[in-house]
CSV table of C-alpha atoms and ligand atoms in Angstrom, one decimal:
chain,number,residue,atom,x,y,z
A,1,UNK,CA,-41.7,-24.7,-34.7
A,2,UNK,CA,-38.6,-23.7,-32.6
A,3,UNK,CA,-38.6,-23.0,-29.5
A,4,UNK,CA,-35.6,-21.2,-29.3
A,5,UNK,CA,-35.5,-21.5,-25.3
A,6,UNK,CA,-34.4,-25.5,-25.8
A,7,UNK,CA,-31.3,-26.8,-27.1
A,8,UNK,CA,-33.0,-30.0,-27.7
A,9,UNK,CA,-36.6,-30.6,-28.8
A,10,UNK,CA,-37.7,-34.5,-28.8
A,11,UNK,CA,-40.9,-35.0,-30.4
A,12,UNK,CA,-42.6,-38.2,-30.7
A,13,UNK,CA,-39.4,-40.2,-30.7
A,14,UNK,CA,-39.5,-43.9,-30.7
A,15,UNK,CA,-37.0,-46.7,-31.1
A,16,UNK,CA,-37.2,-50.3,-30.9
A,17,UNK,CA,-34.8,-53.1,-30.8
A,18,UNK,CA,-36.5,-55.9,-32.2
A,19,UNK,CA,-39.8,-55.9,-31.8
A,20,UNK,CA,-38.6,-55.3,-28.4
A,21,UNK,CA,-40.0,-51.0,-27.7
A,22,UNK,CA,-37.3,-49.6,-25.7
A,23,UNK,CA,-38.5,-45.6,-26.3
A,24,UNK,CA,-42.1,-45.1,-27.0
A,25,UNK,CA,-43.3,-41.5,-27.6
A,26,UNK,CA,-40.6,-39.6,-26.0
A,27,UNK,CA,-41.6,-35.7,-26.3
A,28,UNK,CA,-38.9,-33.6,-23.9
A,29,UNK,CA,-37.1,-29.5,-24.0
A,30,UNK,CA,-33.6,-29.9,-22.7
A,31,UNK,CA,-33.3,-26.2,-21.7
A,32,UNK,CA,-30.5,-24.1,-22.6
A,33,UNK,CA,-27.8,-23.5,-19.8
A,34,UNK,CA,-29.1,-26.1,-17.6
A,35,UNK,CA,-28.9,-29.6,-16.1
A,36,UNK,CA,-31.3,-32.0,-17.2
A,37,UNK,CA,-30.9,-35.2,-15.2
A,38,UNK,CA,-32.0,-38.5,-16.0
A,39,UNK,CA,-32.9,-41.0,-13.6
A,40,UNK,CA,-34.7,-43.9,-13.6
A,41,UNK,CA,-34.9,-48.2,-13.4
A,42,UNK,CA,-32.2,-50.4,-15.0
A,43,UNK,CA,-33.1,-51.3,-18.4
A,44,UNK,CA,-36.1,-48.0,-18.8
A,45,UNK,CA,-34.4,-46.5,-21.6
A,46,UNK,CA,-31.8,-43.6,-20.2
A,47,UNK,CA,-29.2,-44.6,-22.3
A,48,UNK,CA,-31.4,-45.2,-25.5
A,49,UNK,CA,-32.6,-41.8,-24.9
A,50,UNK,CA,-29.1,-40.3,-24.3
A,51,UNK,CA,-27.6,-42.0,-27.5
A,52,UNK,CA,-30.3,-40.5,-29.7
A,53,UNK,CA,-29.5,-37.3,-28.8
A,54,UNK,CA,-26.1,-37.6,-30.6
A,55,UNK,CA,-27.2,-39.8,-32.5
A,56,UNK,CA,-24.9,-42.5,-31.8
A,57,UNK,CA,-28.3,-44.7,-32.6
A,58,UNK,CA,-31.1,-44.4,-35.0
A,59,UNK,CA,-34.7,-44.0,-34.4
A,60,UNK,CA,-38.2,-44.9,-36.1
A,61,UNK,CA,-40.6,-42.5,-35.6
A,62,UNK,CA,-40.4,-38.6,-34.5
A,63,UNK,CA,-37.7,-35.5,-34.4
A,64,UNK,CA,-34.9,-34.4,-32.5
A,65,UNK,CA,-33.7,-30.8,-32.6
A,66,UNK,CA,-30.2,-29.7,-31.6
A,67,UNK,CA,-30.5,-25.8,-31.7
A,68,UNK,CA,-33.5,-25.8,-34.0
A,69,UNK,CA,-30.7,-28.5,-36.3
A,70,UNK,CA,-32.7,-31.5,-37.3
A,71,UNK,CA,-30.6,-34.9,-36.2
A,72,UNK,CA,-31.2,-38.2,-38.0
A,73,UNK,CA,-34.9,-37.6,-39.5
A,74,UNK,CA,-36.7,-34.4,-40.9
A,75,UNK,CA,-40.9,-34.5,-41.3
A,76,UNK,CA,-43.2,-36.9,-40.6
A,77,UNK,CA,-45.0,-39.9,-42.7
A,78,UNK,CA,-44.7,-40.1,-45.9
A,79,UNK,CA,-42.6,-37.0,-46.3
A,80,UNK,CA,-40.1,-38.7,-43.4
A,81,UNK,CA,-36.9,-38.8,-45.0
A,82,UNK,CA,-32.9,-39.3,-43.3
A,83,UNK,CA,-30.9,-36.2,-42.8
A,84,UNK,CA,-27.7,-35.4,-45.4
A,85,UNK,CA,-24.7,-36.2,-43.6
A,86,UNK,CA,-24.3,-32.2,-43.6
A,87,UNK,CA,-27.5,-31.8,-41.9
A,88,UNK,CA,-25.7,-34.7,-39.1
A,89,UNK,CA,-22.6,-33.4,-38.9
A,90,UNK,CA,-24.3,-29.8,-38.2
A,91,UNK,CA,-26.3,-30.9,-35.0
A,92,UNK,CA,-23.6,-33.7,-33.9
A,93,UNK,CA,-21.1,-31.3,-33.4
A,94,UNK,CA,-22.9,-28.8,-31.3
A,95,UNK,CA,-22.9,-32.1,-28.8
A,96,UNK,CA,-20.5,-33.7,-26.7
A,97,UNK,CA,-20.4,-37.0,-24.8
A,98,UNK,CA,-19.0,-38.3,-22.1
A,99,UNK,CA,-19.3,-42.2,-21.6
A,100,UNK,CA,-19.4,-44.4,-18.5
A,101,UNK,CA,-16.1,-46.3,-19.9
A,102,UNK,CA,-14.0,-43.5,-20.3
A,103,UNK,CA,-12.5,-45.1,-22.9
A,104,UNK,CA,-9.0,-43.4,-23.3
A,105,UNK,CA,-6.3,-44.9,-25.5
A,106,UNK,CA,-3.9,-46.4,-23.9
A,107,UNK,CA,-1.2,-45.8,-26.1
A,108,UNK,CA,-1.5,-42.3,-26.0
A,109,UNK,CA,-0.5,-39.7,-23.4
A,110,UNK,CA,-3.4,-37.6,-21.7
A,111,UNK,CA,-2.5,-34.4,-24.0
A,112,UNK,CA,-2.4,-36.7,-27.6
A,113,UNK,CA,-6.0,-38.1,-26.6
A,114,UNK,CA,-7.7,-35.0,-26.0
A,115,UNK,CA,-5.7,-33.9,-29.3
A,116,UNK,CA,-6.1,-36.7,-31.4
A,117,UNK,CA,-9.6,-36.5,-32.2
A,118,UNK,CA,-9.4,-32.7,-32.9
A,119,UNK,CA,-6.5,-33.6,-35.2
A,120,UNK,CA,-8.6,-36.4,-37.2
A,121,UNK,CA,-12.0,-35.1,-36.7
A,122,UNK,CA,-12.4,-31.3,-36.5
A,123,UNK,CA,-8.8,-31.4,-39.1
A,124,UNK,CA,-7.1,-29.0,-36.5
A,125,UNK,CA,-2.9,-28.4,-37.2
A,126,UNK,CA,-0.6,-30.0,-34.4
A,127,UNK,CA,-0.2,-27.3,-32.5
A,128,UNK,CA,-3.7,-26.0,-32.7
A,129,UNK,CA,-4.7,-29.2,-31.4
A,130,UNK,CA,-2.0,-29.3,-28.8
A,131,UNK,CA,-3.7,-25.8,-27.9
A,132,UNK,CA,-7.5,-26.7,-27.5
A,133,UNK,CA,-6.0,-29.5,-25.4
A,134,UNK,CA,-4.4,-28.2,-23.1
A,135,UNK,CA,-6.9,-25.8,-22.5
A,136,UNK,CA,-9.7,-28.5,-21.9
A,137,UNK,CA,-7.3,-30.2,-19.6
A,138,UNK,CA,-6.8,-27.2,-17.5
A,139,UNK,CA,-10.5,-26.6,-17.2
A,140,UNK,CA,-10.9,-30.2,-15.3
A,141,UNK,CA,-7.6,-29.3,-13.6
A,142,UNK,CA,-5.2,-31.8,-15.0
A,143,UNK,CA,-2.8,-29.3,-16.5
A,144,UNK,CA,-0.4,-30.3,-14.6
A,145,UNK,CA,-0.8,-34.4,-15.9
A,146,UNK,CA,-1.0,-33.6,-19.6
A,147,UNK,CA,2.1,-36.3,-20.2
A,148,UNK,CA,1.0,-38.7,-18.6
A,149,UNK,CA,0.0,-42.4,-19.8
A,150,UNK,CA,-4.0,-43.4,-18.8
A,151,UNK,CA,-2.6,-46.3,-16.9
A,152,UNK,CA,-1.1,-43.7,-14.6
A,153,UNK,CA,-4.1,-41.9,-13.5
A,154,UNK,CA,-6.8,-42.6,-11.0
A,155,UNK,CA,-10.6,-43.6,-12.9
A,156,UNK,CA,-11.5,-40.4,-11.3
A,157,UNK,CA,-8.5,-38.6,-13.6
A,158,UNK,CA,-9.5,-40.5,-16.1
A,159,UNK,CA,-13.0,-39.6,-16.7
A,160,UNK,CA,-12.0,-35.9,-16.7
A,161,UNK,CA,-9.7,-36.8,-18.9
A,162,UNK,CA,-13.0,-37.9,-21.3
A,163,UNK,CA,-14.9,-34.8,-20.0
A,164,UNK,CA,-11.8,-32.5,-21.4
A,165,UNK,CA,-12.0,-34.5,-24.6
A,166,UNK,CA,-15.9,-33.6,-25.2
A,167,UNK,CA,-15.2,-30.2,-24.0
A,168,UNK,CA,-12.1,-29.9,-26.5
A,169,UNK,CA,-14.7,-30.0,-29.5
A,170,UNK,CA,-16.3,-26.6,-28.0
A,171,UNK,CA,-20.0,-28.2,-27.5
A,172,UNK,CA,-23.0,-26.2,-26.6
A,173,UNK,CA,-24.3,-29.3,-25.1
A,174,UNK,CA,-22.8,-32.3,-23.1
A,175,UNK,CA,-24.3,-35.8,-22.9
A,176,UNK,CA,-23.3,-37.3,-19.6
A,177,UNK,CA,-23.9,-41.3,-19.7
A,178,UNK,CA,-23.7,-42.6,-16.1
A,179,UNK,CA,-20.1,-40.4,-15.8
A,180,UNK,CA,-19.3,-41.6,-12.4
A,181,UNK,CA,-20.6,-45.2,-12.4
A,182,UNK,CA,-17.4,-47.1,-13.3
A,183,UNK,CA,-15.3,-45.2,-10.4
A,184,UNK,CA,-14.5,-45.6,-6.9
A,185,UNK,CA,-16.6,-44.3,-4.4
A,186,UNK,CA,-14.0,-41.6,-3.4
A,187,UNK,CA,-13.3,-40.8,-6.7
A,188,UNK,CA,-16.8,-39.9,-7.5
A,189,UNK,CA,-17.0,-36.5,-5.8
A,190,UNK,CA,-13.6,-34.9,-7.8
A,191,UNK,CA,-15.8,-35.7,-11.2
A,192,UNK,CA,-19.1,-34.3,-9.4
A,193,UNK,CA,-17.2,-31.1,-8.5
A,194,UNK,CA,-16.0,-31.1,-12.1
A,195,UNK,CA,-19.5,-31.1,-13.6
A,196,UNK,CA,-20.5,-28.7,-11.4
A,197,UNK,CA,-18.1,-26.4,-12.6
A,198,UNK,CA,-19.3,-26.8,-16.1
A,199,UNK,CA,-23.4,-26.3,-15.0
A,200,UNK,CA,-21.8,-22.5,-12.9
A,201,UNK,CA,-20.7,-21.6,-16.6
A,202,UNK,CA,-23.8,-22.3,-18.0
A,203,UNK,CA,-23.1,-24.9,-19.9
A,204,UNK,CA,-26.0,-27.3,-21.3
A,205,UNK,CA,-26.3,-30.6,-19.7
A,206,UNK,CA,-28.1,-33.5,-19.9
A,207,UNK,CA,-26.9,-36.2,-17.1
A,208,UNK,CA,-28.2,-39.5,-16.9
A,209,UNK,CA,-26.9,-40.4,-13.4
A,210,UNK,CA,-28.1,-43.0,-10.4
A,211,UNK,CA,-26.0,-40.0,-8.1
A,212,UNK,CA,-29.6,-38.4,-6.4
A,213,UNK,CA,-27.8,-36.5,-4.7
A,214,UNK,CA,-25.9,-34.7,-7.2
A,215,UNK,CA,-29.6,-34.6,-9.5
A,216,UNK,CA,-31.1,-33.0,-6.6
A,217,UNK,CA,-28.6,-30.6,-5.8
A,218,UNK,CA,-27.7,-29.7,-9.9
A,219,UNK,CA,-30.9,-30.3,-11.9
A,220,UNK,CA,-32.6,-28.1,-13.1
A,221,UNK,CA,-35.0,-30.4,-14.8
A,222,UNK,CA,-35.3,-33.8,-13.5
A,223,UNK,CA,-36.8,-37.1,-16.1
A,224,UNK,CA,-37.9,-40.0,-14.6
A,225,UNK,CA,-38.1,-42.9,-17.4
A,226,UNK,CA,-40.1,-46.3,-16.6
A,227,UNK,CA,-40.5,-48.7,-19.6
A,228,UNK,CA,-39.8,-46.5,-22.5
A,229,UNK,CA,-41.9,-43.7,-21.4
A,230,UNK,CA,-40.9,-40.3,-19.3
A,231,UNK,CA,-43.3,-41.1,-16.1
A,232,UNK,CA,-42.5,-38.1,-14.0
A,233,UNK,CA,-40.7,-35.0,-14.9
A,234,UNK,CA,-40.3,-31.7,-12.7
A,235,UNK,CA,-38.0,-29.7,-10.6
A,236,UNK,CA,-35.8,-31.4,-8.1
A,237,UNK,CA,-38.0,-30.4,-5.1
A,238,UNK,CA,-41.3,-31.7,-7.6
A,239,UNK,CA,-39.8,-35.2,-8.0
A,240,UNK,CA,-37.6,-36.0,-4.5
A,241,UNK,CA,-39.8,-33.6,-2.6
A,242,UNK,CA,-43.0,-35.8,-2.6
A,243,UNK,CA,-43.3,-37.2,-5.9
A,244,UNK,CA,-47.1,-38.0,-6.8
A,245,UNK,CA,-46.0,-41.0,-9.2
A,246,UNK,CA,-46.0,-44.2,-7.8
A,247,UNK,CA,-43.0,-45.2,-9.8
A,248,UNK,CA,-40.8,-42.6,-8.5
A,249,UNK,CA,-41.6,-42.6,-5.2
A,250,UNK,CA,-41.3,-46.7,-5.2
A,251,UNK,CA,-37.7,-46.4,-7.1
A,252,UNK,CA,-36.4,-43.7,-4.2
A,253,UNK,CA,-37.2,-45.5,-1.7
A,254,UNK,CA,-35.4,-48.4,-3.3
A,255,UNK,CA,-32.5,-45.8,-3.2
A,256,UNK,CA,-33.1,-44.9,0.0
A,257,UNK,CA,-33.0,-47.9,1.4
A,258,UNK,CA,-29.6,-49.2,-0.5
A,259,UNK,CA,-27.8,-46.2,0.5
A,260,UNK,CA,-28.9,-45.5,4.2
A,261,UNK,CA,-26.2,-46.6,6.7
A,262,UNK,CA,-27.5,-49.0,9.4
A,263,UNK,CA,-25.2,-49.4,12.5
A,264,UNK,CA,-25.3,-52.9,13.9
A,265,UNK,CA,-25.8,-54.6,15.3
A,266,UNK,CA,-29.6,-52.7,17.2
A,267,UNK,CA,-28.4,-49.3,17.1
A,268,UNK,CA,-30.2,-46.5,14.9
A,269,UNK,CA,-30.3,-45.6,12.0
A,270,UNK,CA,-27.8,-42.9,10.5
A,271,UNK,CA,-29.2,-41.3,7.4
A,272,UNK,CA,-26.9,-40.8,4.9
A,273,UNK,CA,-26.8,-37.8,3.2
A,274,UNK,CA,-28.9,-39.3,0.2
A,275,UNK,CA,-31.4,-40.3,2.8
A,276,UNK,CA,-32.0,-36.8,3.7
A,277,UNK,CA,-33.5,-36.1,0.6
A,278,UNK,CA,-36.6,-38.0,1.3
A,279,UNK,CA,-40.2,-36.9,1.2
A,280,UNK,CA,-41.1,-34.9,4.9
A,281,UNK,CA,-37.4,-34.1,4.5
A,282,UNK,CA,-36.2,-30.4,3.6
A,283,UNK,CA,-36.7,-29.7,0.2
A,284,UNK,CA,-33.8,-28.5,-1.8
A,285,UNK,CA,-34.0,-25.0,-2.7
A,286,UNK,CA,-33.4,-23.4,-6.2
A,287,UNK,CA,-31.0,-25.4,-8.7
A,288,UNK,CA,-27.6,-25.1,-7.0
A,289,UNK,CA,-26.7,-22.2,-9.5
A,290,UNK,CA,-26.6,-19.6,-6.7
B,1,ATP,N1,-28.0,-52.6,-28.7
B,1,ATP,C1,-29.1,-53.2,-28.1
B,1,ATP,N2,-29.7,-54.3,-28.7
B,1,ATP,C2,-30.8,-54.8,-28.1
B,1,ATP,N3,-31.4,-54.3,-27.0
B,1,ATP,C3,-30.9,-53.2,-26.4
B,1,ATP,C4,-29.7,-52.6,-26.9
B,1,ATP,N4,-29.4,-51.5,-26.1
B,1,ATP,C5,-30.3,-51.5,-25.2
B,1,ATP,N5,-31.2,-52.5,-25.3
B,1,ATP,C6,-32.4,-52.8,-24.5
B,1,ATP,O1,-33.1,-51.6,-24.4
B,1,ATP,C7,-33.6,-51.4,-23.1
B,1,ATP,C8,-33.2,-50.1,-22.6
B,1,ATP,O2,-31.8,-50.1,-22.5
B,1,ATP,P1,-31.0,-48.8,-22.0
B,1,ATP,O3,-29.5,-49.2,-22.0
B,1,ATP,O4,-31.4,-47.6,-22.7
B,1,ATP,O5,-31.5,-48.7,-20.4
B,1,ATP,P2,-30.9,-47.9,-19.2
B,1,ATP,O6,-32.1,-47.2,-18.6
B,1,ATP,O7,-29.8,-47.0,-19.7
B,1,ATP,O8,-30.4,-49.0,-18.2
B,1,ATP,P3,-29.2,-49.0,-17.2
B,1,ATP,O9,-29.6,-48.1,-16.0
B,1,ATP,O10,-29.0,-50.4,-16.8
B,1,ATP,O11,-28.0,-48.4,-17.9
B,1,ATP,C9,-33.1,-52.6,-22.3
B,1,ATP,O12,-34.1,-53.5,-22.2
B,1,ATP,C10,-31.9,-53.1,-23.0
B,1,ATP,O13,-31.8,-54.5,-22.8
B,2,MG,MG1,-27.8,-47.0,-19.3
């Protein structure tokens, strides 16, 4: 059964390394025109989860639904069988990703490798490629750096540069893996502000991000994973509010702690920002989509 209010429907879904259960019994909607953001320990599954979503990894047991599109596996059991690379092909390119590593050829200028893979993949002409481009590159403002080398550009340019290249292919989704970890922390905000842009046009997004306060101002739909499992899932306000779950409330105030600023050597406390967003703090209001 669709439900034709989720771009992605996850039913059952669970993947193993080894004998090692990374994702066990995974059901989740990722609404349509919203941020989903994923939060949770090192090592809980974000990624896993992420990558089976576009199917960059297989899975053993359950179903994934891009648009009502079966990804990777159709039925259940015995009648279980692997999609036709059609059926792949017709969910994978309703969904874009953006990695942590932006990944950018180096020998290539910032136009040719938001081109290239249009040119290879989607078989677009030159010049329709050139196009699409330079269109994406506008949209994360870097028309005016399309000749550039990678070398030449801040990580911050950079990873718009791999945001314009996901957006190039026209996705109704975007997969976000940790988009801001690899950067500098001033150069975090200018790919924030970028993905912000993206969630006012309504685009669908699922972010797996350690940035809480970018989750609690964006999300609409926060997921917190612990061991393979989704332990807590709700509005921003539900989960960074005053979360019930122990897990949660023990991993914020982890956060907390790691990103309050002490000055020294006995004076007191200066919350940061992120610190603000603790329980008997305000609650945020509404989703950010004013
Ligand atoms: N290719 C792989 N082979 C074997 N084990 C893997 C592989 N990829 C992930 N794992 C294991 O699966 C578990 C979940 O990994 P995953 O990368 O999904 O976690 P994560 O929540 O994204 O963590 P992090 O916040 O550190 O990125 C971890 O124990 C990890 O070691
Ligand atoms: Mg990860």
């Amino acid at each position: 059964m669709t439900n034709r209010e989720s771009a992605i429907e996850i039913r059952g879904l669970k993947k193993s390394f080894g004998k090692f259960p990374v994702l066990d019994d995974i059901d989740l909607d990722i609404p349509r025109s919203a941020v989903t953001c994923i939060i949770g320990p090192s090592g809980s599954g974000k990624s896993t989860l992420l990558r089976c979503m576009a199917f960059l990894t297989d899975f053993e047991a359950g179903s994934i639904l891009i648009e009502g599109q079966p990804l990777g596996f159709v039925g259940e059991g015995a009648a279980r069988r692997a999609c036709t690379n059609k059926e792949i092909n017709a969910a994978r390119e309703r969904v874009g990703f953006v990695f942590q590593q932006f990944n950018l050829w180096p020998h290539l200028t910032v136009l040719e490798n938001v081109a290239m893979p249009l040119r290879l993949v989607n078989k677009l002409s030159k010049s329709e490629a050139a196009g699409k481009a330079r269109k994406a590159l506008a949209k994360v403002g870097l028309a005016d750096h399309v000749s550039k080398y990678p070398t030449f550009l801040s990580g911050g340019q950079q990873q718009r540069v791999g945001i314009a290249r996901a957006l190039a292919q026209d996705p109704h989704i975007i997969l976000f893996d940790e988009p801001t970890s690899a950067l500098d922390p001033e150069l975090v905000g200018e790919v924030l502000q970028v993905m912000r842009d993206l969630a006012a046009d309504g685009m669908t997004m699922v972010v797996v991000t350690h940035e809480m306060g970018f989750a609690s101002q964006v999300a609409d739909q926060v997921v917190f994973t612990d061991k393979g499992v989704i332990a807590a899932k709700g509005s921003p306000a539900e989960i960074f509010g005053n979360p019930d779950n122990p897990r949660v409330r023990s991993f914020l105030a982890n956060y907390f702690e790691r990103n309050t600023i002490r000055s020294r050597p006995a004076g007191r406390d200066v919350p940061a920002a992120a610190g603000q967003l603790g329980w008997g703090m305000p609650l945020v209001e509404g989703s950010g989509r004013a």
